[in-house]
Structures are given as structure tokens and as C-alpha cells.
XYZ file of C-alpha atoms in Angstrom:
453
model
C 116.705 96.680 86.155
C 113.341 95.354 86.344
C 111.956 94.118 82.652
C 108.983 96.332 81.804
C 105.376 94.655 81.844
C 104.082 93.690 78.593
C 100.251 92.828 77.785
C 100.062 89.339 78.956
C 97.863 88.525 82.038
C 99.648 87.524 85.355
C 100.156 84.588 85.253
C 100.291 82.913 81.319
C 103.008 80.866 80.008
C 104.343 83.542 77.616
C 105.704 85.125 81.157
C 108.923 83.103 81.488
C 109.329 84.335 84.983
C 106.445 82.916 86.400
C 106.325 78.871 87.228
C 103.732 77.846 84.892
C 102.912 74.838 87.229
C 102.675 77.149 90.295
C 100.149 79.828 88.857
C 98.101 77.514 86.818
C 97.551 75.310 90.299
C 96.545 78.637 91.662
C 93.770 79.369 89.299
C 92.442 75.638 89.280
C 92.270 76.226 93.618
C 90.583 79.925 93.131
C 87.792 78.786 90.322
C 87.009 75.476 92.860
C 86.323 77.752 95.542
C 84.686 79.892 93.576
C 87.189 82.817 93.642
C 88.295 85.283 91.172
C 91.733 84.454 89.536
C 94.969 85.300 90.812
C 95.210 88.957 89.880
C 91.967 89.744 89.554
C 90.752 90.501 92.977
C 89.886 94.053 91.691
C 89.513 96.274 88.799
C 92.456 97.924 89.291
C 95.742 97.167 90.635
C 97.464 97.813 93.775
C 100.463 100.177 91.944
C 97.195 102.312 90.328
C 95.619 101.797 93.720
C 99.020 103.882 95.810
C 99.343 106.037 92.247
C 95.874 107.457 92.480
C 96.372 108.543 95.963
C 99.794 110.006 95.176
C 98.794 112.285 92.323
C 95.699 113.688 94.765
C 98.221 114.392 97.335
C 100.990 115.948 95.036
C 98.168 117.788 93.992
C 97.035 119.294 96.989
C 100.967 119.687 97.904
C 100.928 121.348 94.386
C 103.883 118.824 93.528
C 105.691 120.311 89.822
C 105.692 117.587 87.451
C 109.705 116.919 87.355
C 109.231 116.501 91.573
C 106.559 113.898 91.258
C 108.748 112.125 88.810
C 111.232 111.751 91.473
C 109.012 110.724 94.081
C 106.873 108.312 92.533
C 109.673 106.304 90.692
C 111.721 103.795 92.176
C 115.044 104.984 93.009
C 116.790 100.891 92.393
C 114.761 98.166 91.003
C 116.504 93.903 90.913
C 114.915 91.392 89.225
C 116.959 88.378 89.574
C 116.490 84.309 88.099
C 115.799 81.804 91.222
C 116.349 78.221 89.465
C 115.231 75.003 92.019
C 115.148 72.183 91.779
C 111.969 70.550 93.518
C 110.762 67.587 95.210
C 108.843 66.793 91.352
C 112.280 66.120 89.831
C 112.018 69.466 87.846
C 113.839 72.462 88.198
C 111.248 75.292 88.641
C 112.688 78.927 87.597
C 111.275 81.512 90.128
C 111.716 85.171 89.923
C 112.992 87.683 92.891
C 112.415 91.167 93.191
C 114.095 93.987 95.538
C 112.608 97.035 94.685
C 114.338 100.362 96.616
C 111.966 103.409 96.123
C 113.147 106.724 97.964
C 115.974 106.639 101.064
C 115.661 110.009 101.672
C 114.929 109.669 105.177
C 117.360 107.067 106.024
C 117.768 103.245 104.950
C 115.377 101.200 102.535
C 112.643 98.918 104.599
C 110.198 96.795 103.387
C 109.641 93.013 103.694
C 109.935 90.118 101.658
C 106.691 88.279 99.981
C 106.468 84.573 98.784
C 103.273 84.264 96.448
C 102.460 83.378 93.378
C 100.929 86.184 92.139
C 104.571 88.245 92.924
C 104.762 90.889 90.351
C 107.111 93.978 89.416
C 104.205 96.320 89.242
C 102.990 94.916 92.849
C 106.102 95.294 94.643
C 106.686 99.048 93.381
C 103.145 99.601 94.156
C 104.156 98.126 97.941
C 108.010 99.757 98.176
C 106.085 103.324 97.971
C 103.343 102.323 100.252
C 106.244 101.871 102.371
C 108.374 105.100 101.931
C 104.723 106.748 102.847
C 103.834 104.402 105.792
C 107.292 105.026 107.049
C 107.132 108.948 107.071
C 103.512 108.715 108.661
C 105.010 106.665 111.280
C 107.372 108.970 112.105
C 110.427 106.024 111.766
C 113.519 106.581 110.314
C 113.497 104.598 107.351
C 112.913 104.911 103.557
C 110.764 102.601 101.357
C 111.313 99.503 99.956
C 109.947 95.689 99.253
C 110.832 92.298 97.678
C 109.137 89.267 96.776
C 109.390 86.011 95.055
C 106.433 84.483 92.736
C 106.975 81.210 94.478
C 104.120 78.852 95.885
C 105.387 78.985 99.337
C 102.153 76.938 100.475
C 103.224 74.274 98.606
C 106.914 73.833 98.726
C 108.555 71.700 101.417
C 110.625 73.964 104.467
C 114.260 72.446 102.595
C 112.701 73.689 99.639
C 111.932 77.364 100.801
C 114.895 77.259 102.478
C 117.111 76.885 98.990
C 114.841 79.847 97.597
C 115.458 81.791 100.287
C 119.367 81.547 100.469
C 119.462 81.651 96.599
C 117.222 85.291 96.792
C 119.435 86.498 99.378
C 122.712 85.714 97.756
C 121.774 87.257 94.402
C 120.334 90.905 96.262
C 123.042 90.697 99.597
C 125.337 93.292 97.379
C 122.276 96.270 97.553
C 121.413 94.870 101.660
C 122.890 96.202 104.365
C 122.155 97.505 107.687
C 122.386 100.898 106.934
C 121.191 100.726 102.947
C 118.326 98.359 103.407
C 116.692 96.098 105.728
C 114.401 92.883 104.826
C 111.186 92.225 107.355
C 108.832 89.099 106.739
C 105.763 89.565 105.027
C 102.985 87.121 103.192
C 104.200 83.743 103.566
C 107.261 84.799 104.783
C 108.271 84.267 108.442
C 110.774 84.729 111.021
C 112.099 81.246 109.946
C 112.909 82.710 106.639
C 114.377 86.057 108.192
C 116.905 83.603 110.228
C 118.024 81.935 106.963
C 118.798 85.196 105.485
C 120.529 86.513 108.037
C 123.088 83.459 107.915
C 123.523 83.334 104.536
C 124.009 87.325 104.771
C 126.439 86.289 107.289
C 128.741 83.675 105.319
C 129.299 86.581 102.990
C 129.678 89.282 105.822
C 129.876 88.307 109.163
C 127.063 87.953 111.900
C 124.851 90.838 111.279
C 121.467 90.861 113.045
C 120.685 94.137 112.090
C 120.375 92.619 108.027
C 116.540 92.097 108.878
C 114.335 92.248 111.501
C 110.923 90.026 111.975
C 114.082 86.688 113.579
C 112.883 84.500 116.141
C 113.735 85.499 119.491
C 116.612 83.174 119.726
C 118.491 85.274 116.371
C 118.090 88.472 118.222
C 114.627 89.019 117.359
C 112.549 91.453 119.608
C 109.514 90.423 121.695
C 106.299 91.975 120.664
C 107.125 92.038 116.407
C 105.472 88.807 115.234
C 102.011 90.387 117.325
C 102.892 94.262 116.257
C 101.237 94.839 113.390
C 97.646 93.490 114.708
C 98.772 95.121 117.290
C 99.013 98.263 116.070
C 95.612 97.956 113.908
C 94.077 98.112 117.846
C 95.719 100.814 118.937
C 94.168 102.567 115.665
C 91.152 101.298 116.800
C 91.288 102.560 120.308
C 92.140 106.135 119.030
C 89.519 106.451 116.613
C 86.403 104.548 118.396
C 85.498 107.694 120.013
C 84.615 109.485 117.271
C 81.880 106.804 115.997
C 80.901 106.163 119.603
C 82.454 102.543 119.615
C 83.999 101.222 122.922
C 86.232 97.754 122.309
C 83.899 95.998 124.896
C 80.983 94.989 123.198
C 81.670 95.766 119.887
C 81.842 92.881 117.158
C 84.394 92.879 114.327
C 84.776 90.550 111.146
C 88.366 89.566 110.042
C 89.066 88.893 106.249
C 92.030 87.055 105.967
C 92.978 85.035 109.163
C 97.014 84.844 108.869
C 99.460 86.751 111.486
C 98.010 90.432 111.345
C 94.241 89.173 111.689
C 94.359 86.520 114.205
C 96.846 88.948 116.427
C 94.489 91.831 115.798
C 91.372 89.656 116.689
C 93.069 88.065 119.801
C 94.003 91.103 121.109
C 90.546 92.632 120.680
C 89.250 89.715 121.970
C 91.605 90.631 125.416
C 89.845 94.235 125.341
C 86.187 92.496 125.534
C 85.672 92.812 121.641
C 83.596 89.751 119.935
C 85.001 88.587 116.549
C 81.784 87.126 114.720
C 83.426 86.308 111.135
C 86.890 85.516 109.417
C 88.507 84.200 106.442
C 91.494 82.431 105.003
C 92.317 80.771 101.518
C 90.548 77.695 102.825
C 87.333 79.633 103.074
C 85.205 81.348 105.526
C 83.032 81.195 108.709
C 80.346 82.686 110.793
C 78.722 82.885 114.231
C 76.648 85.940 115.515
C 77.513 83.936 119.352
C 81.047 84.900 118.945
C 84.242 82.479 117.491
C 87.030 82.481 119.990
C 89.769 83.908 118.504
C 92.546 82.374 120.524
C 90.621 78.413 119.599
C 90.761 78.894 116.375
C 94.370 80.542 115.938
C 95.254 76.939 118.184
C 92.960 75.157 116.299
C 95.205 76.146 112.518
C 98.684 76.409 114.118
C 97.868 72.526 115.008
C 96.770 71.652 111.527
C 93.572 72.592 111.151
C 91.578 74.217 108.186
C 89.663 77.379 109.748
C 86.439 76.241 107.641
C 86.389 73.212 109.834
C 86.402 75.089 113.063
C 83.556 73.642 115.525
C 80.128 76.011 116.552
C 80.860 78.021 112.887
C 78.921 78.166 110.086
C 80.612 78.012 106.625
C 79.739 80.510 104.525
C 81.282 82.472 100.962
C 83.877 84.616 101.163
C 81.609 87.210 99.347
C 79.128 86.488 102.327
C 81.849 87.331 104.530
C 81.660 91.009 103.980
C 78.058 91.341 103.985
C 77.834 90.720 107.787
C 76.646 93.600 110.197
C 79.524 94.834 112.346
C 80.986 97.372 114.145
C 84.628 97.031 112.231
C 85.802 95.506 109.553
C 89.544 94.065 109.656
C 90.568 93.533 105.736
C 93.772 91.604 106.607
C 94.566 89.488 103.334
C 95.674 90.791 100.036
C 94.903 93.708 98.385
C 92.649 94.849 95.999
C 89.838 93.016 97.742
C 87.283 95.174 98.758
C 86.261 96.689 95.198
C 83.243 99.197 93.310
C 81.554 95.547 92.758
C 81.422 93.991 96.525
C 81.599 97.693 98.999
C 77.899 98.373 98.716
C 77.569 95.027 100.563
C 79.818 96.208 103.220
C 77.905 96.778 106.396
C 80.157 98.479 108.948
C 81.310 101.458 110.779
C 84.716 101.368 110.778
C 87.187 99.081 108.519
C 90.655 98.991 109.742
C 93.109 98.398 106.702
C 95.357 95.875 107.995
C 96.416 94.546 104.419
C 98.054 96.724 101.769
C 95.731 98.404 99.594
C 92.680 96.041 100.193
C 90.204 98.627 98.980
C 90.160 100.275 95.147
C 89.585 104.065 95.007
C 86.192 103.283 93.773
C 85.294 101.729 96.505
C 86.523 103.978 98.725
C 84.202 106.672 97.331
C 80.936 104.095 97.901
C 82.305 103.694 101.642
C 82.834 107.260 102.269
C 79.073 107.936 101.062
C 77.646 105.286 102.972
C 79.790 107.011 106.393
C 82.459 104.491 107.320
C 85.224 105.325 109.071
C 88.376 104.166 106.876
C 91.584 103.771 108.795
C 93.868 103.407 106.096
C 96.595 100.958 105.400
C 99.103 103.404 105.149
C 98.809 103.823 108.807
C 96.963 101.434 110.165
C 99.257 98.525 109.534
C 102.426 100.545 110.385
C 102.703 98.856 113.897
C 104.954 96.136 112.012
C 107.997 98.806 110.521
C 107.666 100.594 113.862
C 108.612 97.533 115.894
C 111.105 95.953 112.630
C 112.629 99.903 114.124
C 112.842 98.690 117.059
C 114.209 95.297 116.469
C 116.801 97.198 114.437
C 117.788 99.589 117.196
C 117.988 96.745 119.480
C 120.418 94.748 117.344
C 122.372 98.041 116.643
C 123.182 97.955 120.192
C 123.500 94.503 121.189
C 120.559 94.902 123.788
C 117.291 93.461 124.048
C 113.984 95.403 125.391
C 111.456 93.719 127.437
C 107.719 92.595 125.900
C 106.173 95.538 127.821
C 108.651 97.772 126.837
C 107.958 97.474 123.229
C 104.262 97.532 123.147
C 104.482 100.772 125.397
C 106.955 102.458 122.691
C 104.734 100.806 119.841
C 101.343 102.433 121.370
C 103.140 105.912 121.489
C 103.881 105.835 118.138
C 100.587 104.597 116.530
C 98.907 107.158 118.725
C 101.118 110.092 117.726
C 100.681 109.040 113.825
C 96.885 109.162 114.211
C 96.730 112.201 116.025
C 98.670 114.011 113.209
C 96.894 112.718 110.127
C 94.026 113.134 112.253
C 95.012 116.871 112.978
C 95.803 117.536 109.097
C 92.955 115.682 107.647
C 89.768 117.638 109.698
C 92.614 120.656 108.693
C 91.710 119.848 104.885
C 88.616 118.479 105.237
C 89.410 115.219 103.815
C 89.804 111.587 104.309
C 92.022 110.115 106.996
C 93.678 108.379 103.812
C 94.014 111.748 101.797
C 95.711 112.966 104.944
C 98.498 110.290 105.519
C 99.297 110.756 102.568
C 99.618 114.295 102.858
C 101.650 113.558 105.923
C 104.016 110.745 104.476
C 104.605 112.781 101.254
C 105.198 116.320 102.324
C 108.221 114.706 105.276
C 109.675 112.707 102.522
C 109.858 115.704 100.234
C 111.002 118.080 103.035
C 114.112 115.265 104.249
C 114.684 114.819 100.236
C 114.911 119.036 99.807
C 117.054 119.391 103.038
C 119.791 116.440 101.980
C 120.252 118.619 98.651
C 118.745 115.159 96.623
C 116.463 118.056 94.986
């Protein structure tokens, strides 16, 4: 089982299971550009961020107290030692989690995170998110997610490669592809999905269903490294009308410019959209003429730092959010839109394509001010639905065509909207408030029908 958290802040050297040399290299990069510390992106974090809007759902479900027990608790949690020896000489002792949180309506799905700031509270806070997000999407999956508190920025590809085989030997024994399925996440990639499906297959033969997110060559599906952006456009699409927003013509700003927000902003881009802002670690940038979002994703996959992109203008990531827009894309980690920095948010509609990038507090000032939330919970669900896919495909040894996919993907984002949609104008509340609604009364029903209650 997972050991409990005690007092000590993320990331000090009384917490033997973080790499002292990794974390403290964090903080020393976040205070030089002038960014909070690891940890501290918010006031609160993102397991009281997915609790908060539990309890106001089991509320409104009227939830007895021994049910939400069962449902908010992780049904399996692994915490397991990752010793490596690094390029420095040293041997740096990482930890792994694999957090399981509710199968009730069929195996455990989440991805995998490399980051330093890797936590147990963080990935039980994300394995729910998923056994929600799952539900809402109408995919046949539980929750679940996993994560190592390893630099991945900073470690060598032989050297990722040893933490990744080591983290999937010690977890292979709870994996499976009917008890739970890995997908890539934050500085994870399909590289890292291919090395744990073959060291998942020394121990149990070639499995492609083990995880989903492989290169094409493994058995991976076309369309899942673009699906989740993906996805956060066909949210888009569905809700524009409502603000009177048309994708041609309307300018969006992209915090956090990794796989979901440059797919998201290229694909926008395709539908006539201008992206005018964006963001990664190295910093951010701004042009009211327009940044080509297709440039600049060529411009970092060939080495480039997105701060030194040509025709931008550097500016702080605080700045960032204080642009005029039609939509906002959050797309980086979470907790990052907070009560201090959403009165500077000046937008109609922010599309959540990170996990719980904005605090309940902020929610509130967004809500007053009249933007149009899509929340995480749905918004980024276009990456499970096509990791479903992927899975189904591997299940039967046959392989769907690009158009095929994105077809099936847009069905399913549209249906999901339309029914938290559909409940929330029911209650009169949030589209949040409403997938949740959604996620935890099917969850809840499949649990009650199994007998598991």
C-alpha cells in the first residue's frame, strides 16, 4: 500500500522517495523563471480539487456516507522503489505509483506520468478523475493512473528506458489486458508504451492490448497521439453555439504547448481558428497577427525553445492569461488557473485540456464573470476514448483507418456533451457539476448492478 503523506512539503529531503537532486533542480529552474515552486501552482491541490467536486455531486445524488466511502477511495494503491543508476555515477532512488480506483465498469485505465513533482495524493486525485472521465465518456473502462517522480526532461532515452522496464516489472503482476491498461501521459510517450509492452511481454507473451498510446509500428492506432486535442475541438465545436463563437475567426491562447495543446491548436488552426498566445516550461509568447501553430510545433520537434520562435513577442507566463480571447486552452498541469490569477482571465470559453488546471475558487470567479467552462473531466476524454479504441483494435488483431477513428472519436465527444449538457441546464448547474453528476451516478449504478454494493 501506498505510505500515507506526512507534513513535509513536496519535495524536501526528509521525503526519501523523492530524488533530492531532481526536485531541488526543479525549484532552482521555477524561481529563475520566475515561477512558483513545484507544488505550489495553487492553493489547493489537485486530490482536494476532484474531492470538492465529488462531495457536491454525492450530494446532489444524496450519496449515504458508507457509499461515498467506497467511491471516493482507491480500490488498490502500489508504491514501489525504482533504484538507477545514472549517467552522474550515482544511483538515484525514484518512486512508482499504480493507483487502481473503482473497476466497476470494466478494467482499470489511466496513463503513466514521469515528473518530478509525482505524488501519491496526485495520482489518486488523477485515478478518480479517470473512473469519472471514463463513465462521462461512455467507455468501458474503470479508473486508474501511475506515475514516477523522475526528471524525465533530464535523463538520457537509455536512462528512461531502465526506469521504465524497472516500473513495469515491479506493477506487471496487477496489469493486464482485462484488469488494467497503461496509456502515456506527461512526459511519457508512445516510445515508453513500446518498452512496456516488451518487457510485459518477456514475462507474458506479446500482448498489445497491455497499453495503448504504441507507435503505429507496435500496433498502435492512427489518430491517438492527436485525440485528445482532438477531442478538446470537437468540445469546442459543440458548445460555440451557445456563446455565438464560430471556429473561423475566433482566436484562442494555449497554456502549455506539449501534445494536447499543439494538436488542439493545429487542428483549430485547420478549422480557420487563430492561436495568438502559448506556453511551455521554457516560457511564453505573443502575437495579436496570429503564431502558426504547425511552425512552431516544427520549429520544437527540431530543437527549438518555443520562446525563441520568430515574429513572437516574449512575454510572462502570468501575462499569458491576461490576453483577450475567444477560448482559453489550459493544457499543462493542474492547479494553474487559481482565486489569485482568474480575475485576469479574459475569455469566453476555456477548454480544460489538462487535469484539474483550475481550483474551485477560481471556478466560482469565472462563473461570475460568464465563461463558459468545458471541464476536464470531459473535455480531455478524446485520449481514453481512442486508448478504447486502440484496445479494441489490438483485441482483435485489426487495425482501423485514420478517418475511421476520428469519425468514431467525434461521435463520442458529441454524445458526452450532449448528455452533461442535457443534465446540467436539467439542474441548473455547471457543465462541471453535471459530468460529474453523469460519471458518478453510471459508476454507482454498474457498481449496484454487479452486487459490489
Amino acid at each position: 500500500m501506498a505510505k500515507t503523506e506526512t507534513e513535509t512539503p513536496v519535495g524536501e529531503r526528509e521525503q526519501v522517495d523523492k530524488s533530492p537532486q531532481a526536485v531541488e533542480e526543479a525549484e532552482v529552474e521555477a524561481k529563475a523563471a520566475g515561477a512558483v515552486k513545484p507544488g505550489q501552482r495553487a492553493e489547493v491541490s489537485n486530490l482536494d480539487i476532484v474531492r470538492y467536486y465529488f462531495e457536491l455531486a454525492a450530494d446532489r445524488l444524496k450519496l449515504p456516507d458508507d457509499l461515498r466511502v467506497v467511491f471516493w477511495t482507491p480500490y488498490r494503491e502500489v508504491t514501489v522503489q525504482i533504484p538507477v543508476k545514472l549517467s552522474d555515477g550515482k544511483i538515484h532512488v525514484y518512486s512508482g505509483y499504480r493507483i487502481q480506483h473503482n473497476g466497476a465498469r470494466g478494467p482499470y485505465k489511466g496513463g503513466v506520468r514521469f515528473h518530478p513533482e509525482v505524488d501519491v495524493d496526485e495520482v489518486r486525485a488523477l485515478a478518480s478523475l479517470m473512473t469519472w472521465k471514463t463513465a462521462v465518456a461512455g467507455v468501458p473502462f474503470g479508473g486508474a493512473k501511475g506515475g514516477v517522480n523522475c526528471p524525465a526532461d533530464r535523463l538520457e532515452r537509455s536512462e528512461l528506458q531502465k526506469i521504465t522496464r524497472s516500473f513495469m516489472d515491479k506493477i506487471e503482476k496487477i496489469l493486464g489486458p482485462t484488469r488494467d491498461i497503461p496509456a502515456p501521459d506527461i512526459n511519457t510517450t508512445a516510445q515508453t508504451m513500446a518498452w512496456m509492452m516488451d518487457e510485459y511481454g518477456k514475462l507474458h507473451g506479446h500482448t498489445p492490448a497491455i497499453c495503448t498510446g504504441k507507435p503505429i509500428a507496435l500496433e498502435g492506432s492512427y489518430g491517438r497521439e492527436q485525440a485528445t486535442g482532438r477531442g478538446c475541438v470537437y468540445m469546442f465545436r459543440e458548445a460555440a453555439p451557445q456563446i455565438g463563437l464560430t471556429p473561423a475567426g475566433s482566436t484562442f491562447v494555449v497554456q502549455g504547448y506539449g501534445n494536447v495543446g499543439s494538436w488542439a491548436a493545429r487542428i483549430l488552426q485547420q478549422l480557420g481558428a487563430k492561436m495568438i498566445g502559448t506556453s511551455d516550461a521554457t516560457g511564453a509568447i505573443h502575437s495579436e497577427e496570429g503564431i502558426d501553430a504547425d511552425d512552431l510545433a516544427a520549429h520544437i520537434r527540431d530543437g527549438g525553445k518555443l520562446t525563441e520562435f520568430p515574429g513572437t513577442e516574449v512575454i510572462s507566463p502570468d501575462d499569458l492569461l491576461g490576453i483577450e480571447c475567444d477560448v482559453l486552452i489550459p493544457a499543462a498541469l493542474g492547479g494553474m488557473i487559481h482565486e489569485g490569477n482568474a480575475d485576469r482571465i479574459n475569455t469566453k470559453m476555456i477548454i480544460e485540456g489538462a487535469n484539474s488546471p483550475t481550483t474551485p475558487a477560481a471556478d466560482e470567479i469565472l462563473e461570475a464573470k460568464g465563461v463558459l467552462v468545458i471541464p476536464d473531466v470531459m473535455a480531455n476524454a478524446g485520449g481514453v476514448v481512442c486508448s478504447y479504441f486502440e484496445w479494441v483494435q489490438n483485441l482483435q488483431h485489426f487495425r482501423w483507418s485514420e478517418r475511421e477513428v476520428n469519425d468514431k472519436l467525434g461521435g463520442v465527444m458529441r454524445r458526452a456533451y450532449r448528455d452533461v449538457s442535457a443534465r446540467a441546464k436539467e439542474e441548473r448547474i455547471s457543465l462541471r457539476e453535471g459530468a460529474y453528476l453523469v460519471g458518478i451516478e453510471r459508476v454507482v449504478e454498474a457498481s449496484r448492478t454487479r452486487g459490489y454494493v
